[in-house]
Structures are given as C-alpha cells and as structure tokens.
Short mmCIF file of C-alpha atoms in Angstrom, two decimals:
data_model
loop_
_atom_site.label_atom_id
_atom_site.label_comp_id
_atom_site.label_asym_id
_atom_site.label_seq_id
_atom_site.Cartn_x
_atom_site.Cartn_y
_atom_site.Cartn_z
CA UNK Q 200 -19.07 66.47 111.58
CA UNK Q 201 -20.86 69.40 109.58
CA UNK Q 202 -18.85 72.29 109.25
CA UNK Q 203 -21.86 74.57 109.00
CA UNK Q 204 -25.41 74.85 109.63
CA UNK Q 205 -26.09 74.60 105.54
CA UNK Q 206 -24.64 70.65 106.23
CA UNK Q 207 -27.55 69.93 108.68
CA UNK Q 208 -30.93 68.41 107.39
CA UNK Q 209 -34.03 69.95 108.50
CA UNK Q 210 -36.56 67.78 110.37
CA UNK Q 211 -38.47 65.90 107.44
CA UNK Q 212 -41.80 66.28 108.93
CA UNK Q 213 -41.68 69.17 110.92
CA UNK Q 214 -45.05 70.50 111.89
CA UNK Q 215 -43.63 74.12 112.75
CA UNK Q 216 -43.56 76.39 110.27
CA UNK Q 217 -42.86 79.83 110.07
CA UNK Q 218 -44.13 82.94 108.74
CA UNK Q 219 -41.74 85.41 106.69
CA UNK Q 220 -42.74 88.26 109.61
CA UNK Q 221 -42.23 85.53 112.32
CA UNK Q 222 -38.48 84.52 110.90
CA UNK Q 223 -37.63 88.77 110.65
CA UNK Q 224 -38.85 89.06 114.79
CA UNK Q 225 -36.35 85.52 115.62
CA UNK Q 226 -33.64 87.53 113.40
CA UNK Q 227 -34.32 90.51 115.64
CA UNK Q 228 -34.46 88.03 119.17
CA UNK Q 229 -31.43 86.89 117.92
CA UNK Q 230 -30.04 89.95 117.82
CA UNK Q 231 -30.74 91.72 120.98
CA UNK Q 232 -30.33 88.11 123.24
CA UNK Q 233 -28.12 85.43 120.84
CA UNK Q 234 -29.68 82.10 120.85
CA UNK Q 235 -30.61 81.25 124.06
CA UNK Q 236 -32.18 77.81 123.48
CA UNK Q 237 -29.32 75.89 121.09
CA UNK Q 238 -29.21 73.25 118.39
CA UNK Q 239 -30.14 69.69 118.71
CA UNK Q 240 -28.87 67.39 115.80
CA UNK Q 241 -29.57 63.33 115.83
CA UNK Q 242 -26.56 61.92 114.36
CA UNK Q 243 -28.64 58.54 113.74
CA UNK Q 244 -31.28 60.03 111.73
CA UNK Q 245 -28.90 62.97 110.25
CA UNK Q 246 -31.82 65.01 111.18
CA UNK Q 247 -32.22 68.46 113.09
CA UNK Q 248 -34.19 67.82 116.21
CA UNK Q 249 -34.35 71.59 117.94
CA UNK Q 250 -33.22 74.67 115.64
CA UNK Q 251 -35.25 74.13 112.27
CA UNK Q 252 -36.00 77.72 112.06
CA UNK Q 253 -33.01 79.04 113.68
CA UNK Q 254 -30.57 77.21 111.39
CA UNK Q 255 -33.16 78.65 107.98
CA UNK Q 256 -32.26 82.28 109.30
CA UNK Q 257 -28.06 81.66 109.89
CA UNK Q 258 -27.99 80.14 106.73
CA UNK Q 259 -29.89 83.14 104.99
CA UNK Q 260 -27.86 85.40 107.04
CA UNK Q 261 -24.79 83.42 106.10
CA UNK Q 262 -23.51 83.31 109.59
CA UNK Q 263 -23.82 79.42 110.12
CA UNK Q 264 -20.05 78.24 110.84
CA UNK Q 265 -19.88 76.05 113.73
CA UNK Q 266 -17.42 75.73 116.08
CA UNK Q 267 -17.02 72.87 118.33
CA UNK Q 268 -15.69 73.64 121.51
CA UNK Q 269 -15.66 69.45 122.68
CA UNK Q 270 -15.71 66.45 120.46
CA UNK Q 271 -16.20 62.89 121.77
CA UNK Q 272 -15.18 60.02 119.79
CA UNK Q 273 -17.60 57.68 121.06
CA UNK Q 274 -20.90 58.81 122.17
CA UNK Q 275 -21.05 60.02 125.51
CA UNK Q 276 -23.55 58.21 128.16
CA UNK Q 277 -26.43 60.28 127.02
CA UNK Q 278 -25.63 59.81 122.88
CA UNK Q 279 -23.59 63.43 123.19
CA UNK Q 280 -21.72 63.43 120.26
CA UNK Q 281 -19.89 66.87 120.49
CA UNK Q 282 -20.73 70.28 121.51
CA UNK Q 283 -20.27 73.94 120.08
CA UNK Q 284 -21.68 76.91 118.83
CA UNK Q 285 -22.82 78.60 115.65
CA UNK Q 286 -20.47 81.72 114.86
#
C-alpha cells in the first residue's frame, strides 16, 4: 500500500483541471474545514478515482503521509481495500 500521496497515480484522463488561483482557494478550504470529501484510489487500475487535485496540493505542500487506520487483507464486500487518512 502507498505510503504517501506522491505513490498514487493521477486519473490518466481526467477531464478536471485546475487553475493555479483555483488550487490556492482548495489550499485555503483545506485549511479552514480539512478535507471533507476524502480519497478514492482503484487498486485494479492503480489509478486515483476522487482526490486528483487534492492529492497535487498535499504533495506540493509536502503534507501527503497516509495513515491507515484499517487494513483488510482481502477486499471487503464492496472492493474496500483499507481505510485512512492523509496527515
């Protein structure tokens, strides 16, 4: 499992992008209210689902350790692989 956010590949074709003054007011969002809407990462495709942009600002940031809080061996019922957070 990746030991940091830097370990998780961005979406290949991701249609979102972001603007330099978009990525400073999620930095700020971040800031006042943490991240309120998590990280989703497909195992299978070793591909970020949810968190493209999030996981560009903790790695710029360098705060992009993560720290899993429940690891499953085999995937859970609904493909649940492990859960955590991003320190």
């Amino acid at each position: 499992m990746a030991l940091t956010t830097k370990e998780l590949n961005k979406t290949k074709n991701n249609p979102r992008q972001i603007t330099d003054g978009h990525l400073e007011r999620l930095d700020e969002n971040l800031i006042e209210y943490g991240d309120l809407s998590g990280i989703v990462y497909n195992t299978k495709l070793k591909q970020l689902v949810t968190g493209n942009q999030r996981t560009t600002l903790f790695n710029l940031k360098s705060q992009n350790d993560i720290e899993y809080i429940e690891q499953y061996e085999t995937p859970q019922q609904d493909g649940t692989t492990a859960y955590g957070f991003v320190i």
